One Martini backbone bead per residue (centre of mass of N, CA, C, O) as a GRO file, in nm:
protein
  159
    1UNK     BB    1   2.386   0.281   0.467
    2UNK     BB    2   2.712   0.210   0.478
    3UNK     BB    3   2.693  -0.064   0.514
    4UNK     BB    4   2.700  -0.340   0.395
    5UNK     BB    5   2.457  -0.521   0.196
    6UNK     BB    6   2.348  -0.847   0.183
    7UNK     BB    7   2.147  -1.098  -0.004
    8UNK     BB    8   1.985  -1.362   0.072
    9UNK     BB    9   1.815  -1.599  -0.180
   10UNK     BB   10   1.543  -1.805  -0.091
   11UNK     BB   11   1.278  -1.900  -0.279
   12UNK     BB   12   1.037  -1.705  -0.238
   13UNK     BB   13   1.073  -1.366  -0.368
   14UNK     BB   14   0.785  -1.172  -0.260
   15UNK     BB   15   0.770  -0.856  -0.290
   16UNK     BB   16   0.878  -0.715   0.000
   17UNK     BB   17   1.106  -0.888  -0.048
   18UNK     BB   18   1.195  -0.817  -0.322
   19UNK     BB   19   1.249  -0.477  -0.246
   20UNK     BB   20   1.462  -0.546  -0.011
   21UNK     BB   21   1.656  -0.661  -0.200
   22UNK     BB   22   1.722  -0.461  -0.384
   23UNK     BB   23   1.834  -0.271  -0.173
   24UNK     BB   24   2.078  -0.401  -0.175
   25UNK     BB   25   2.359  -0.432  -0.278
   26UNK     BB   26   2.372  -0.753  -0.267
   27UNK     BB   27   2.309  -1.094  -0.455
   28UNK     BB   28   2.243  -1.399  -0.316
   29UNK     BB   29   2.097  -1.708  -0.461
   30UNK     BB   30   1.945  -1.932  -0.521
   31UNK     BB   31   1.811  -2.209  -0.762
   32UNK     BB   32   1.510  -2.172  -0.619
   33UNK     BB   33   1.433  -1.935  -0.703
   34UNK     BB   34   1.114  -1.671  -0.688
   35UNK     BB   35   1.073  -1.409  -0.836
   36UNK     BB   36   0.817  -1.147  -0.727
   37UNK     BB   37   0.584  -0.872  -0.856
   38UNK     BB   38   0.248  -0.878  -0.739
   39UNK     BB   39   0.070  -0.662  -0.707
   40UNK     BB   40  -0.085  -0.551  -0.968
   41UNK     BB   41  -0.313  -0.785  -0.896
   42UNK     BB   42  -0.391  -0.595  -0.673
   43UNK     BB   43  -0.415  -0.283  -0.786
   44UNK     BB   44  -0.066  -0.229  -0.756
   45UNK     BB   45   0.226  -0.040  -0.628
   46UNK     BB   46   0.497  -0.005  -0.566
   47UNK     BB   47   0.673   0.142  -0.209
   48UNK     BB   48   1.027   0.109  -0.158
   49UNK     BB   49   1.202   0.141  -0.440
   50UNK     BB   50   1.190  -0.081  -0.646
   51UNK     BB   51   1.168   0.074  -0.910
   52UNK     BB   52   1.452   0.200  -0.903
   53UNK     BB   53   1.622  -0.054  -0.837
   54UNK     BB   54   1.557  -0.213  -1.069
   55UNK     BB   55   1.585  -0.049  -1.324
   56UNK     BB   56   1.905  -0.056  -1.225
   57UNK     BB   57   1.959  -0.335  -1.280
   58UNK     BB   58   1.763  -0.424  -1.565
   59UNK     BB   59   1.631  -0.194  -1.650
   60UNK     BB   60   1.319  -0.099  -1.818
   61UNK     BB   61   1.177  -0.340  -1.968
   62UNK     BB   62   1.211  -0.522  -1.719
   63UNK     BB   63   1.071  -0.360  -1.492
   64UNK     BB   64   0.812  -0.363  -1.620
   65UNK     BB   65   0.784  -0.661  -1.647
   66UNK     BB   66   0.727  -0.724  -1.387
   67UNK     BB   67   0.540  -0.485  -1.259
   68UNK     BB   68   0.300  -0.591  -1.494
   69UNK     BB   69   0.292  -0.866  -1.476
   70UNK     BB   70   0.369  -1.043  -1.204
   71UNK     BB   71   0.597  -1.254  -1.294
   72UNK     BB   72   0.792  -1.454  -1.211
   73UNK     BB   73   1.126  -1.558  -1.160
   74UNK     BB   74   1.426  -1.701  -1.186
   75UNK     BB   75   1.708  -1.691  -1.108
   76UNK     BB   76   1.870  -1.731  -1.383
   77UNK     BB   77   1.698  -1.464  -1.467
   78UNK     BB   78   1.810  -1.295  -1.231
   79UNK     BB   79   2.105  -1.322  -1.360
   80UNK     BB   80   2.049  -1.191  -1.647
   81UNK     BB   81   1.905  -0.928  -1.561
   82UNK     BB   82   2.050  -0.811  -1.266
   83UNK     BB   83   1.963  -0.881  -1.008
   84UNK     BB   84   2.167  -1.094  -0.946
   85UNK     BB   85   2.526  -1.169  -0.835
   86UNK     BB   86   2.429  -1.462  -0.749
   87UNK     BB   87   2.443  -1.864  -0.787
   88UNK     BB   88   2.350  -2.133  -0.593
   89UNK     BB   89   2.313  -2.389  -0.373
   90UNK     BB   90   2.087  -2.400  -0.120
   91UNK     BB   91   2.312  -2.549   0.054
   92UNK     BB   92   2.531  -2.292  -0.048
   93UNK     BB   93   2.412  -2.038   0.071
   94UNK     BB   94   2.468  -1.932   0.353
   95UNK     BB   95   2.824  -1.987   0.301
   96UNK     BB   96   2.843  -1.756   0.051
   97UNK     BB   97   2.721  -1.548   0.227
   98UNK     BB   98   2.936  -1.535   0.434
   99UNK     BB   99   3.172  -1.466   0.289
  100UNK     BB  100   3.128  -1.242   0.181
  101UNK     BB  101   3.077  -1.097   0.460
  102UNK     BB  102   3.379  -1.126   0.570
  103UNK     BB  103   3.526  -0.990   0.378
  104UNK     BB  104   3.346  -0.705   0.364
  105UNK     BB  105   3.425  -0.695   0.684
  106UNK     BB  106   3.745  -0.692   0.673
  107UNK     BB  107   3.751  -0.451   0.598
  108UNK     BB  108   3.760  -0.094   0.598
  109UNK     BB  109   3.468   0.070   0.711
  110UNK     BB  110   3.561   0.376   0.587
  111UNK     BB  111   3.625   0.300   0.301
  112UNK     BB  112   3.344   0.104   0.243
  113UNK     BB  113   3.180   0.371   0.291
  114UNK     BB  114   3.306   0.543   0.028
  115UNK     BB  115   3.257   0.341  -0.196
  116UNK     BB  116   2.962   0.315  -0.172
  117UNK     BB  117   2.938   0.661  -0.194
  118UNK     BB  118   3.013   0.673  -0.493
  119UNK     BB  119   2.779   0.466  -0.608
  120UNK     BB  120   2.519   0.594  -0.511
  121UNK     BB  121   2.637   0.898  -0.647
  122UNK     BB  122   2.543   0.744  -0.949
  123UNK     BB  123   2.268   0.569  -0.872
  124UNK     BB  124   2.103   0.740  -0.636
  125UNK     BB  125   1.965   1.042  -0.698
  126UNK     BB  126   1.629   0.963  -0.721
  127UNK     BB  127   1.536   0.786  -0.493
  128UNK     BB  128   1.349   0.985  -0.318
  129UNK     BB  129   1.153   1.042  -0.511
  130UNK     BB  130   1.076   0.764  -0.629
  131UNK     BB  131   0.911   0.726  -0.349
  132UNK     BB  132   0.722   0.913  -0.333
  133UNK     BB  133   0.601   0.849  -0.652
  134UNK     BB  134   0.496   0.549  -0.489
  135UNK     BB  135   0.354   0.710  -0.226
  136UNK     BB  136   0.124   0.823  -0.437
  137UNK     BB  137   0.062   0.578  -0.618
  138UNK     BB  138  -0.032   0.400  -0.388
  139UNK     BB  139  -0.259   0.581  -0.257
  140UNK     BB  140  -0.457   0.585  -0.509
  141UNK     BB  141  -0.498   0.295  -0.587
  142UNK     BB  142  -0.635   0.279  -0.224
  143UNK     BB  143  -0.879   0.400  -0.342
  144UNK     BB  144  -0.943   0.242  -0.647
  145UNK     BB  145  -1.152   0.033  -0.806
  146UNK     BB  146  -0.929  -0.205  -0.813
  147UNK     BB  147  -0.860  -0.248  -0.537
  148UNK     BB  148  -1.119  -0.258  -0.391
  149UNK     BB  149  -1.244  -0.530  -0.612
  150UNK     BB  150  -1.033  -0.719  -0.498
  151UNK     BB  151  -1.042  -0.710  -0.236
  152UNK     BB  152  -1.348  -0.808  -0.209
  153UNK     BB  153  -1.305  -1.076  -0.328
  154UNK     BB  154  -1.064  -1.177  -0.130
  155UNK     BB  155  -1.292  -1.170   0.128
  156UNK     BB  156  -1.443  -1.386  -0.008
  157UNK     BB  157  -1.297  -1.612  -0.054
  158UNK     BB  158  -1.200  -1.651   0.226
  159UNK     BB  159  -1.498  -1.573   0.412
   0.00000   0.00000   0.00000
């Protein structure tokens, strides 16, 4: 997508919806963020492309321990992992989300579109595989004894 992309992220931002947080451009957090990819809980793996977006954002070891831990982060701890670019008040996220975006908007729309596609094609060469390879990982994955395993106690336990 050309045009700039930003997530406004508050209260608990978790699973899928933090793996396409972390696909926009800019993520700006509430102070009250829950930042976490429980997958691996469930016998499972990112499949979103989260996998080389956290990498990119946060390092090697930072990416591990998110998606092998599978424990949530606070925002504080979001914002020096350089997983999130901005940390304001709960009551203060709209207002400075949409600020962002009006600045954004501001600019010329083509010109927007050439900058991001810069910094894209020294980041993001790799995205096409690397989603590939989450989503043959995650084939296998729901195939495999561990997510059969949880999921059927997952089923007894809701009744």
């Amino acid at each position: 997508m050309p045009k700039p992309l930003v997530a406004a992220l508050k209260g608990h931002v978790i699973g899928g919806g933090a793996e396409m947080a972390l696909a926009a451009d800019m993520r700006i957090a509430a102070d009250d963020l829950c930042f976490g990819l429980p997958e691996v809980k469930y016998g499972l793996a990112l499949d979103t492309g989260g996998s080389a977006f956290l990498t990119q954002l946060a390092g090697p070891a930072r990416a591990k321990w998110l998606m092998m831990a599978g424990e949530p982060i606070s925002a504080r701890t979001a914002l020096d992992w350089r997983i999130v670019d901005w940390t304001c008040a709960p009551d203060d996220l709209d207002a400075q989300a949409m600020d962002l975006c009006r600045k954004l908007a501001g600019v010329p729309p083509q010109a927007a579109a050439a900058q991001k596609a810069l910094v894209n094609a020294l980041t993001d060469p790799d995205l096409h595989a690397a989603m590939t390879r989450e989503n043959d990982m995650q084939s296998r994955l729901f195939d495999g004894p561990e997510y059969q395993a949880i999921s059927a106690a997952l089923r007894v336990a809701r009744g």
